[in-house]
Short mmCIF file of C-alpha atoms in Angstrom, two decimals:
data_model
loop_
_atom_site.label_atom_id
_atom_site.label_comp_id
_atom_site.label_asym_id
_atom_site.label_seq_id
_atom_site.Cartn_x
_atom_site.Cartn_y
_atom_site.Cartn_z
CA MET A 1 0.79 37.64 -22.83
CA LYS A 2 1.61 37.89 -19.12
CA LYS A 3 -1.81 39.41 -18.38
CA GLN A 4 -3.48 36.60 -20.35
CA ASN A 5 -1.59 33.98 -18.32
CA ILE A 6 -2.69 35.65 -15.07
CA VAL A 7 -6.33 35.61 -16.20
CA LEU A 8 -5.98 31.94 -17.20
CA PHE A 9 -4.44 31.07 -13.82
CA LYS A 10 -7.28 32.83 -11.98
CA THR A 11 -9.82 30.95 -14.08
CA GLU A 12 -8.16 27.61 -13.29
CA MET A 13 -8.01 28.45 -9.56
CA LYS A 14 -11.69 29.44 -9.57
CA LEU A 15 -12.61 26.13 -11.19
CA LEU A 16 -10.36 24.26 -8.72
CA ILE A 17 -12.24 25.80 -5.78
CA GLU A 18 -15.53 24.99 -7.49
CA GLU A 19 -14.46 21.35 -7.89
CA LEU A 20 -13.48 21.17 -4.19
CA ASN A 21 -16.91 22.51 -3.21
CA ILE A 22 -18.70 20.00 -5.44
CA ILE A 23 -16.71 17.04 -4.04
CA HIS A 24 -17.24 18.26 -0.46
CA SER A 25 -20.99 18.69 -1.03
CA ILE A 26 -21.32 15.13 -2.43
CA GLN A 27 -18.92 13.30 -0.06
CA PRO A 28 -17.48 15.57 2.71
CA GLY A 29 -14.91 13.08 4.08
CA LEU A 30 -13.12 12.43 0.78
CA ILE A 31 -11.03 15.61 0.66
CA THR A 32 -9.99 15.27 4.33
CA CYS A 33 -8.88 11.63 3.93
CA SER A 34 -6.97 12.46 0.75
CA PHE A 35 -5.20 15.41 2.42
CA ILE A 36 -4.07 13.42 5.48
CA LEU A 37 -3.01 10.45 3.35
CA ALA A 38 -0.94 12.72 1.11
CA ILE A 39 0.93 14.15 4.12
CA VAL A 40 1.56 10.70 5.67
CA ASN A 41 2.85 9.28 2.37
CA ALA A 42 5.07 12.34 1.91
CA ILE A 43 6.71 11.88 5.32
CA TYR A 44 7.00 8.08 5.16
CA PRO A 45 10.10 7.74 2.87
CA PHE A 46 12.10 10.31 4.84
CA ILE A 47 11.94 8.25 8.05
CA ASN A 48 14.38 5.66 6.68
CA ILE A 49 16.45 8.26 4.81
CA TYR A 50 17.10 10.29 7.97
CA MET A 51 17.34 7.47 10.54
CA PHE A 52 19.64 5.32 8.40
CA THR A 53 22.02 8.29 8.15
CA GLN A 54 22.06 8.61 11.96
CA ILE A 55 22.79 4.90 12.35
CA VAL A 56 25.66 4.89 9.81
CA ASN A 57 27.25 8.02 11.31
CA GLU A 58 27.08 6.45 14.77
CA ILE A 59 28.74 3.26 13.48
CA LEU A 60 31.52 5.28 11.81
CA GLY A 61 31.86 7.57 14.82
CA ASN A 62 31.34 6.75 18.50
CA LYS A 63 29.99 3.19 17.95
CA ASN A 64 27.78 3.54 21.03
CA LEU A 65 25.63 0.40 21.18
CA LYS A 66 22.88 2.01 23.27
CA VAL A 67 22.53 4.87 20.81
CA LEU A 68 22.45 2.42 17.89
CA ILE A 69 19.71 0.36 19.57
CA LEU A 70 17.77 3.56 20.31
CA HIS A 71 18.02 4.73 16.67
CA ALA A 72 16.97 1.29 15.38
CA THR A 73 14.01 1.18 17.79
CA ILE A 74 12.84 4.67 16.80
CA THR A 75 13.14 3.70 13.12
CA VAL A 76 10.98 0.59 13.58
CA ILE A 77 8.33 2.44 15.64
CA LEU A 78 8.09 5.37 13.20
CA ASN A 79 7.85 3.01 10.21
CA LEU A 80 5.17 0.94 11.92
CA PHE A 81 3.16 4.03 12.91
CA ALA A 82 3.42 5.58 9.44
CA ASN A 83 2.51 2.26 7.80
CA ILE A 84 -0.62 1.88 9.94
CA LEU A 85 -1.70 5.46 9.25
CA SER A 86 -1.07 5.08 5.52
CA HIS A 87 -3.11 1.87 5.23
CA ALA A 88 -5.92 3.20 7.46
CA PHE A 89 -6.40 6.47 5.58
CA ASN A 90 -5.92 4.76 2.22
CA ARG A 91 -8.78 2.42 3.10
CA LEU A 92 -10.91 5.34 4.26
CA ARG A 93 -10.20 7.19 1.03
CA GLU A 94 -11.15 4.14 -1.05
CA LEU A 95 -14.46 3.85 0.79
CA ASN A 96 -15.18 7.57 0.46
CA ASN A 97 -14.13 7.55 -3.19
CA SER A 98 -16.41 4.59 -3.94
CA THR A 99 -19.33 6.33 -2.23
CA PHE A 100 -18.53 9.58 -4.02
CA HIS A 101 -18.43 7.81 -7.39
CA PHE A 102 -21.85 6.23 -6.73
CA LYS A 103 -23.41 9.50 -5.52
CA LEU A 104 -21.99 11.37 -8.50
CA GLY A 105 -23.57 8.85 -10.88
CA VAL A 106 -26.91 9.21 -9.09
CA HIS A 107 -26.58 13.01 -9.20
CA LEU A 108 -25.99 12.98 -12.98
CA ALA A 109 -28.84 10.52 -13.49
CA ASN A 110 -31.22 12.78 -11.54
CA ILE A 111 -30.19 15.75 -13.68
CA ASN A 112 -30.88 13.71 -16.82
CA HIS A 113 -34.31 12.75 -15.48
CA ARG A 114 -35.21 16.41 -14.94
CA ALA A 115 -33.97 17.48 -18.36
CA LYS A 116 -36.29 18.64 -21.12
CA TYR A 117 -37.09 15.78 -23.45
CA GLN A 118 -36.21 17.63 -26.66
CA ASN A 119 -32.73 18.38 -25.27
CA LEU A 120 -32.11 14.85 -24.03
CA GLU A 121 -33.12 12.85 -27.11
CA ASN A 122 -30.70 14.05 -29.77
CA SER A 123 -27.23 13.17 -30.98
CA ASP A 124 -25.46 16.05 -29.19
CA SER A 125 -26.81 15.13 -25.76
CA ARG A 126 -26.15 11.40 -26.32
CA GLU A 127 -22.58 12.16 -27.36
CA GLY A 128 -22.17 14.49 -24.37
CA PHE A 129 -23.55 11.89 -21.96
CA GLN A 130 -21.21 9.22 -23.35
CA LYS A 131 -18.24 11.53 -22.71
CA ILE A 132 -19.44 12.23 -19.18
CA TYR A 133 -20.00 8.52 -18.52
CA ASP A 134 -16.49 7.66 -19.75
CA ASN A 135 -15.05 10.51 -17.71
CA LEU A 136 -16.42 9.02 -14.49
CA THR A 137 -13.58 6.49 -14.72
CA GLN A 138 -11.03 8.22 -16.97
CA GLY A 139 -11.12 11.80 -15.71
CA GLY A 140 -13.34 14.45 -14.17
CA LEU A 141 -13.97 14.94 -10.47
CA SER A 142 -12.65 11.53 -9.34
CA ALA A 143 -9.35 12.07 -11.16
CA PHE A 144 -9.14 15.64 -9.81
CA ASN A 145 -9.12 14.32 -6.25
CA GLY A 146 -6.16 12.06 -7.08
CA TYR A 147 -4.21 14.84 -8.78
CA LEU A 148 -4.86 17.18 -5.85
CA SER A 149 -3.49 14.54 -3.45
CA ASP A 150 -0.37 14.26 -5.62
CA LEU A 151 0.06 18.04 -5.53
CA ILE A 152 -0.26 18.23 -1.73
CA GLY A 153 2.04 15.24 -1.17
CA ASN A 154 4.75 16.60 -3.45
CA VAL A 155 4.66 20.03 -1.78
CA PHE A 156 5.28 18.43 1.64
CA SER A 157 7.98 16.15 0.20
CA LEU A 158 9.74 19.16 -1.31
CA ILE A 159 9.75 21.05 2.00
CA ILE A 160 11.19 18.07 3.93
CA ALA A 161 13.75 17.25 1.21
CA ILE A 162 15.07 20.84 1.10
CA PHE A 163 15.46 20.81 4.89
CA LEU A 164 17.48 17.56 4.76
CA SER A 165 19.75 18.50 1.85
CA TYR A 166 20.43 22.24 2.04
CA GLU A 167 23.84 21.65 3.71
CA LEU A 168 25.01 19.81 0.57
CA PHE A 169 24.96 23.10 -1.34
CA THR A 170 26.70 25.18 1.33
CA PHE A 171 30.42 25.81 0.84
CA SER A 172 33.01 24.26 3.16
CA GLU A 173 36.31 25.83 4.30
CA ILE A 174 38.10 22.43 4.38
CA ASP A 175 41.33 22.35 2.35
CA VAL A 176 41.49 19.51 -0.14
CA LYS A 177 44.75 18.13 -1.54
CA HIS A 178 43.35 17.38 -4.99
CA SER A 179 42.45 20.62 -6.72
CA TRP A 180 39.98 18.93 -9.11
CA ILE A 181 38.00 17.61 -6.15
CA ASN A 182 38.12 21.03 -4.57
CA GLN A 183 36.24 22.37 -7.60
CA ILE A 184 33.26 20.23 -6.60
CA ASP A 185 32.68 22.64 -3.71
CA SER A 186 32.56 25.69 -5.98
CA TYR A 187 29.84 28.06 -7.18
CA VAL A 188 30.40 26.96 -10.79
CA VAL A 189 29.67 23.27 -10.12
CA THR A 190 26.67 24.17 -7.95
CA LEU A 191 25.32 26.46 -10.67
CA ILE A 192 25.80 23.75 -13.33
CA PHE A 193 24.02 21.20 -11.18
CA ILE A 194 21.08 23.51 -10.43
CA SER A 195 20.82 24.48 -14.13
CA ALA A 196 20.75 20.81 -15.16
CA PHE A 197 18.16 20.20 -12.45
CA VAL A 198 15.88 22.98 -13.78
CA VAL A 199 16.25 21.83 -17.41
CA ALA A 200 15.41 18.23 -16.45
CA VAL A 201 12.33 19.30 -14.47
CA MET A 202 11.05 21.49 -17.32
CA ALA A 203 11.71 18.72 -19.85
CA ILE A 204 9.64 16.22 -17.86
CA ALA A 205 6.91 18.84 -17.37
CA LYS A 206 6.79 19.41 -21.12
CA LEU A 207 6.59 15.66 -21.76
CA ASN A 208 3.76 15.40 -19.24
CA PHE A 209 1.85 18.27 -20.82
CA ASN A 210 2.05 16.73 -24.31
CA HIS A 211 1.17 13.29 -22.95
CA ASP A 212 -1.95 14.55 -21.14
CA LYS A 213 -3.04 16.57 -24.16
CA GLU A 214 -2.77 13.49 -26.38
CA ALA A 215 -4.57 11.36 -23.76
CA PHE A 216 -7.52 13.79 -23.72
CA SER A 217 -7.80 13.59 -27.51
CA ILE A 218 -7.60 9.77 -27.42
CA ASN A 219 -10.30 9.56 -24.73
CA ASN A 220 -12.67 11.74 -26.77
CA THR A 221 -12.15 9.57 -29.86
CA ARG A 222 -12.68 6.42 -27.81
CA ALA A 223 -15.91 7.88 -26.33
CA LEU A 224 -17.40 8.37 -29.80
CA ALA A 225 -16.49 4.83 -30.90
CA ASN A 226 -17.78 3.42 -27.60
CA LYS A 227 -21.10 5.20 -28.15
CA VAL A 228 -21.64 3.39 -31.46
CA TRP A 229 -20.45 0.07 -30.03
CA SER A 230 -22.74 0.36 -26.98
CA PHE A 231 -25.77 1.30 -29.06
CA TYR A 232 -25.58 -1.66 -31.43
CA GLU A 233 -24.26 -4.33 -29.07
CA ARG A 234 -26.11 -3.48 -25.83
CA GLU A 235 -29.25 -1.61 -26.87
CA TYR A 236 -30.12 -2.42 -30.46
CA ILE A 237 -29.23 -6.11 -30.88
CA GLU A 238 -30.50 -7.25 -27.46
CA ASP A 239 -33.97 -5.78 -28.02
CA VAL A 240 -36.42 -8.58 -29.03
CA ASP A 241 -38.63 -6.35 -31.19
CA THR A 242 -35.60 -5.06 -33.04
CA GLY A 243 -34.77 -8.62 -34.10
CA LYS A 244 -37.81 -8.60 -36.36
CA GLU A 245 -36.72 -5.39 -38.05
CA ILE A 246 -33.19 -6.74 -38.55
CA ARG A 247 -34.56 -9.77 -40.43
CA ILE A 248 -37.32 -7.92 -42.33
CA TYR A 249 -35.08 -5.10 -43.57
CA ASN A 250 -31.94 -7.26 -43.91
CA GLN A 251 -29.87 -5.08 -41.55
CA CYS A 252 -27.30 -7.73 -40.59
CA ASN A 253 -24.55 -6.48 -42.92
CA LEU A 254 -25.19 -2.86 -41.90
CA ILE A 255 -24.98 -3.63 -38.18
CA LEU A 256 -21.90 -5.84 -38.56
CA ARG A 257 -20.17 -3.11 -40.56
CA GLU A 258 -20.93 -0.44 -37.93
CA ILE A 259 -19.77 -2.70 -35.08
CA LYS A 260 -16.60 -3.61 -36.96
CA ASN A 261 -15.82 0.05 -37.68
CA ALA A 262 -16.39 0.97 -34.03
CA HIS A 263 -14.21 -1.96 -32.88
CA ASN A 264 -11.41 -0.98 -35.25
CA GLN A 265 -11.56 2.62 -34.04
CA MET A 266 -11.45 1.53 -30.39
CA THR A 267 -8.51 -0.79 -31.12
CA THR A 268 -6.67 2.03 -32.91
CA THR A 269 -7.17 4.40 -29.98
CA GLU A 270 -5.89 1.77 -27.53
CA LEU A 271 -2.78 1.27 -29.66
CA ARG A 272 -2.29 5.06 -29.79
CA LYS A 273 -2.60 5.21 -26.00
CA CYS A 274 -0.06 2.39 -25.50
CA ASP A 275 2.35 4.05 -27.92
CA SER A 276 1.94 7.41 -26.17
CA ASP A 277 2.50 5.85 -22.72
CA ILE A 278 5.62 3.98 -23.85
CA ARG A 279 7.18 7.06 -25.43
CA PHE A 280 6.43 9.19 -22.35
CA ASN A 281 7.73 6.64 -19.83
CA LEU A 282 10.90 5.96 -21.84
CA ARG A 283 11.85 9.63 -22.23
CA SER A 284 10.98 10.64 -18.66
CA ASN A 285 12.86 7.63 -17.21
CA ILE A 286 15.99 8.48 -19.23
CA ILE A 287 15.95 12.06 -17.89
CA SER A 288 15.31 10.84 -14.33
CA GLU A 289 18.16 8.32 -14.40
CA ILE A 290 20.60 10.92 -15.74
CA MET A 291 19.66 13.24 -12.86
CA LYS A 292 20.05 10.41 -10.35
CA GLY A 293 23.54 9.72 -11.69
CA MET A 294 24.50 13.40 -11.34
CA VAL A 295 23.24 13.45 -7.75
CA TYR A 296 25.21 10.33 -6.77
CA LEU A 297 28.35 11.67 -8.46
CA LEU A 298 28.11 15.03 -6.64
CA VAL A 299 27.50 13.47 -3.22
CA VAL A 300 30.21 10.78 -3.59
CA LEU A 301 32.84 13.32 -4.70
CA LYS A 302 32.00 15.56 -1.73
CA CYS A 303 32.32 12.54 0.58
CA VAL A 304 35.67 11.55 -0.94
CA SER A 305 36.95 15.09 -0.45
CA GLY A 306 35.87 15.04 3.20
CA ILE A 307 33.39 17.88 2.75
CA VAL A 308 30.43 15.63 3.58
CA PRO A 309 30.38 12.77 6.15
CA ILE A 310 30.18 9.33 4.53
CA GLY A 311 27.06 8.47 6.52
CA ASN A 312 25.23 11.37 4.87
CA ILE A 313 25.43 9.80 1.41
CA VAL A 314 22.02 8.16 1.88
CA GLN A 315 20.44 11.31 3.31
CA TYR A 316 21.72 13.68 0.62
CA THR A 317 21.18 11.40 -2.36
CA GLY A 318 17.72 10.47 -1.14
CA ALA A 319 16.76 14.06 -0.33
CA VAL A 320 18.09 15.59 -3.57
CA ASN A 321 16.38 12.92 -5.65
CA LYS A 322 13.20 13.65 -3.71
CA ILE A 323 13.57 17.35 -4.52
CA PHE A 324 13.83 16.52 -8.21
CA PHE A 325 10.83 14.20 -8.20
CA SER A 326 8.80 16.51 -5.92
CA VAL A 327 9.31 19.57 -8.13
CA SER A 328 8.52 17.46 -11.18
CA GLY A 329 5.53 16.05 -9.34
CA ILE A 330 4.19 19.49 -8.39
CA ILE A 331 4.44 20.75 -11.98
CA ASN A 332 3.00 17.53 -13.39
CA ALA A 333 0.14 17.47 -10.86
CA TRP A 334 -0.78 21.04 -11.80
CA ILE A 335 -0.62 20.14 -15.50
CA HIS A 336 -2.83 17.11 -14.81
CA ILE A 337 -5.32 19.30 -12.94
CA THR A 338 -5.50 21.90 -15.72
CA GLU A 339 -5.76 19.23 -18.42
CA ASN A 340 -8.36 17.35 -16.37
CA ASN A 341 -10.38 20.59 -16.22
CA LYS A 342 -11.31 19.89 -19.85
CA TYR A 343 -13.45 17.05 -18.53
CA ILE A 344 -15.02 19.42 -16.00
CA TYR A 345 -15.78 21.97 -18.72
CA ALA A 346 -17.34 19.15 -20.78
CA LEU A 347 -19.50 18.24 -17.78
CA LYS A 348 -20.58 21.86 -17.28
CA ASP A 349 -21.32 22.28 -20.99
CA TYR A 350 -23.41 19.12 -21.00
CA LEU A 351 -25.42 20.16 -17.94
CA SER A 352 -26.02 23.67 -19.28
CA TYR A 353 -27.06 22.18 -22.65
CA LEU A 354 -29.70 20.00 -21.00
CA ASP A 355 -31.37 23.07 -19.47
CA THR A 356 -32.76 21.40 -16.37
CA GLU A 357 -35.16 24.19 -15.49
CA ASP A 358 -38.55 22.62 -14.67
CA ASN A 359 -41.61 24.04 -16.45
CA GLY A 360 -43.93 22.52 -13.88
CA VAL A 361 -43.92 20.24 -10.85
CA ILE A 362 -46.62 17.78 -9.75
CA THR A 363 -47.07 18.50 -6.06
CA LYS A 364 -49.80 15.91 -5.24
CA ASP A 365 -50.98 12.45 -6.29
CA LEU A 366 -53.33 12.40 -9.27
CA ASP A 367 -56.49 10.37 -9.82
CA TYR A 368 -55.58 8.93 -13.21
CA ASP A 369 -58.99 7.23 -13.72
CA ASN A 370 -60.78 10.59 -13.68
CA LEU A 371 -58.02 12.64 -15.27
CA THR A 372 -58.64 14.66 -18.41
CA ILE A 373 -55.66 15.47 -20.63
CA GLN A 374 -55.99 18.24 -23.23
CA PHE A 375 -53.62 19.38 -25.97
CA HIS A 376 -54.19 22.62 -27.89
CA ASN A 377 -52.07 23.98 -30.74
CA VAL A 378 -49.18 21.58 -30.06
CA SER A 379 -46.27 21.77 -32.53
CA PHE A 380 -43.05 19.75 -32.61
CA LYS A 381 -40.07 19.37 -34.91
CA TYR A 382 -36.95 17.28 -34.51
CA PRO A 383 -33.56 18.91 -33.79
CA TYR A 384 -31.76 20.16 -36.94
CA SER A 385 -35.00 19.89 -38.94
CA ASN A 386 -36.93 22.81 -40.43
CA LYS A 387 -40.03 20.70 -41.05
CA TYR A 388 -42.65 20.21 -38.32
CA ALA A 389 -43.57 16.61 -37.47
CA LEU A 390 -46.65 17.95 -35.64
CA LYS A 391 -48.18 21.38 -36.16
CA ASN A 392 -51.10 22.99 -34.32
CA CYS A 393 -52.48 19.64 -33.16
CA GLY A 394 -55.16 19.24 -30.50
CA SER A 395 -56.61 16.34 -28.55
CA ILE A 396 -58.72 15.52 -25.48
CA LYS A 397 -58.39 12.29 -23.50
CA GLU A 398 -61.01 11.48 -20.84
CA GLY A 399 -60.32 9.31 -17.79
CA ALA A 400 -58.66 5.97 -18.49
CA GLU A 401 -59.20 6.32 -22.24
CA LYS A 402 -56.25 5.12 -24.34
#
């Protein structure tokens, strides 16, 4: 089992690197902007957490006005600088992401244009293309870039939060009058807190995994319904020549029934998605709020006992909560990446199915008026059919003959 997990991890890492290379080849600046933005957004919240602690401790301690003004000035400057960087790189990422999305669509369209006709015009390829089209907005490479940014940002947040809060879990030699408060600074309480922390993180990770798995299934179902809906509403009904066939063969009831079934299926999938989102958000928020309460209780009791300075309440509560959400975020981002890889596998399967190998390339302009086209022993049968529509046919067309 352990060996299998290692192989699976290596496979996911290999695909992750492949995805990075694809994104970089299509839009080189996107990964860089996302990386810098993730770091800036990770640092941003800690500016106020740390500086507010310094200001409160100064007010409770020396009350030096010059130091207070200096701390306040540094806080404002750092916030302003971080805010400008965040907005600038967020805008750059949006521009790069928009360009990437456009180039990716063009890239897929070009691959479709080079595909063999018999592979492109059948139900499997149409279904595959619909999934790929939906995944341009719901998953795939664009979503991967966002999940990777979340992973990077949470890693940096975790490092900074540990640095700011590690003293909370060190043991003080201060004697406390109340023995029950003294127990707060013990190995047992620390172990209980860390155990609860780990359980909460794993619970949220499990909820995330189940939520993403259900979302993938819902998106696939919605893609199939959307394919039927798009065909009848956008392609079939709007075609003028088709209008004659609809009236001649009395297809109105058939078309209305198919559209209604597709609409009902799409509505059902949307309701399933809403229900899944509500259940996930409710359960994860309950766990998060319980952990927040435990953090505040631990820090306040240590402050009351004199183990921790009162001014450090903001720093420790903020940092420990950040540790919880960062660890959860790292696990969830990795789960999102691995679940999102299903869309990448679907893309790879679709492209390999098309078989884009060219059988011939026209390298010069042709004189169509004097062109002779010959067919000899041409045979063709439709996919999934054992009967030939054409068999051993031949024809010669001279010049502009039709």
